[in-house]
Tab-separated table of C-alpha atoms in Angstrom:
chain	number	residue	atom	x	y	z
A	1	MET	CA	-71.254	61.554	34.837
A	2	THR	CA	-72.548	63.312	31.695
A	3	ASN	CA	-70.775	65.602	29.613
A	4	PRO	CA	-71.221	69.421	29.361
A	5	VAL	CA	-72.618	71.113	26.432
A	6	GLY	CA	-70.571	71.453	23.481
A	7	ARG	CA	-68.068	68.561	24.459
A	8	ARG	CA	-67.338	65.234	22.396
A	9	ARG	CA	-66.963	62.321	24.338
A	10	ASP	CA	-64.235	61.562	22.438
A	11	ALA	CA	-61.043	62.523	20.629
A	12	ARG	CA	-61.077	63.203	16.988
A	13	LEU	CA	-58.118	61.656	14.867
A	14	ARG	CA	-56.789	64.370	12.590
A	15	VAL	CA	-56.749	63.373	8.581
A	16	ARG	CA	-57.122	63.743	5.173
A	17	LEU	CA	-57.939	61.265	2.674
A	18	ALA	CA	-59.931	60.866	-0.073
A	19	ALA	CA	-63.541	59.354	0.829
A	20	LYS	CA	-67.310	59.016	-0.466
A	21	VAL	CA	-71.117	59.590	0.948
A	22	ILE	CA	-74.029	58.220	0.458
A	23	THR	CA	-76.963	59.705	0.993
A	24	ARG	CA	-80.630	59.474	-0.848
A	25	ALA	CA	-79.504	62.357	-2.409
A	26	GLY	CA	-76.330	60.707	-4.401
A	27	ALA	CA	-72.559	59.939	-3.945
A	28	ARG	CA	-70.323	62.859	-3.711
A	29	HIS	CA	-66.628	62.108	-3.618
A	30	VAL	CA	-65.252	64.156	-0.556
A	31	VAL	CA	-62.424	64.838	1.706
A	32	LEU	CA	-62.304	62.905	5.306
A	33	CYS	CA	-60.692	65.477	7.472
A	34	ASP	CA	-61.278	64.063	10.789
A	35	LEU	CA	-62.415	60.696	12.130
A	36	SER	CA	-63.551	59.440	16.039
A	37	ARG	CA	-65.305	56.612	17.438
A	38	GLN	CA	-68.685	58.521	17.381
A	39	GLY	CA	-68.369	59.944	14.194
A	40	ALA	CA	-66.923	62.238	11.533
A	41	SER	CA	-66.266	65.951	9.496
A	42	VAL	CA	-65.929	65.566	5.819
A	43	LYS	CA	-65.664	68.532	3.368
A	44	ALA	CA	-67.060	68.061	-0.459
A	45	LEU	CA	-65.680	70.505	-2.656
A	46	GLN	CA	-70.131	71.444	-3.872
A	47	LEU	CA	-72.339	73.026	-1.355
A	48	PHE	CA	-73.811	69.161	0.696
A	49	ASP	CA	-76.868	70.602	2.317
A	50	CYS	CA	-78.061	66.941	3.431
A	51	ARG	CA	-79.719	65.436	6.651
A	52	GLY	CA	-80.868	62.586	7.332
A	53	PRO	CA	-78.630	58.748	6.612
A	54	ALA	CA	-76.109	58.175	4.616
A	55	VAL	CA	-72.937	55.655	4.561
A	56	LEU	CA	-69.262	56.970	4.753
A	57	GLN	CA	-66.692	54.926	2.663
A	58	TRP	CA	-63.125	55.276	2.177
A	59	ALA	CA	-60.128	52.851	2.234
A	60	GLY	CA	-62.666	49.513	1.722
A	61	HIS	CA	-64.214	50.602	4.554
A	62	GLU	CA	-67.834	51.680	4.986
A	63	LEU	CA	-69.742	52.900	8.841
A	64	PHE	CA	-73.176	53.774	8.957
A	65	GLY	CA	-74.502	56.992	10.417
A	66	GLU	CA	-76.758	60.109	10.380
A	67	ILE	CA	-75.990	63.559	9.340
A	68	GLN	CA	-75.829	65.725	11.796
A	69	TRP	CA	-74.968	68.651	11.048
A	70	SER	CA	-73.588	71.094	7.645
A	71	ASP	CA	-71.757	73.845	6.872
A	72	GLY	CA	-71.962	74.734	3.570
A	73	GLY	CA	-69.356	72.038	1.446
A	74	ARG	CA	-68.846	69.912	4.934
A	75	ILE	CA	-70.293	68.446	6.765
A	76	GLY	CA	-70.553	66.324	10.488
A	77	ILE	CA	-71.764	62.615	10.968
A	78	GLN	CA	-73.001	60.687	13.522
A	79	PHE	CA	-72.000	56.712	13.858
A	80	ASP	CA	-74.641	54.023	14.625
A	81	GLU	CA	-72.303	52.504	16.380
A	82	PRO	CA	-69.019	53.044	17.464
A	83	VAL	CA	-66.048	52.506	15.337
A	84	PRO	CA	-63.715	49.620	17.069
A	85	GLN	CA	-60.051	51.760	18.074
A	86	ALA	CA	-58.391	49.180	15.263
A	87	LEU	CA	-59.631	50.943	12.635
A	88	LEU	CA	-58.857	54.356	14.405
A	89	ILE	CA	-55.186	53.016	14.185
A	90	GLU	CA	-55.535	52.199	10.689
A	91	ALA	CA	-56.755	55.222	9.327
A	92	ARG	CA	-54.016	57.179	11.297
A	93	GLU	CA	-51.488	55.015	9.510
A	94	LEU	CA	-53.635	55.194	6.127
A	95	ASP	CA	-53.156	58.860	6.707
A	96	ALA	CA	-49.325	58.764	7.150
A	97	PHE	CA	-48.485	58.065	3.641
A	98	ALA	CA	-51.341	58.010	1.459
A	99	ARG	CA	-53.080	62.338	3.129
A	100	LEU	CA	-54.099	64.568	-0.074
A	101	PRO	CA	-52.854	67.077	-0.616
A	102	GLU	CA	-54.129	70.816	0.914
A	103	ASP	CA	-55.634	71.774	-2.487
A	104	ARG	CA	-58.215	68.812	-2.674
């Protein structure tokens, strides 16, 4: 069965974790806002208008993918390979004690 347009395959885990996105244009510190098995959404303090390959790093993890969209300082990354369930659980646990305040 195919997914209806606009529907995600996997639920997104809402988090607020310090992260970094590395692209051909350089590296930017970002806030990891949500994470799923297929992708993530991050928010940067500055405009982030970049497409193409990207690496998302946080808490010692690296995920490779492609930037699919950008809207001001917010970008969406689709991962090359699905994120293991154990990594999603670890991110949820990390968010419980290392969640960034709303003003960051």
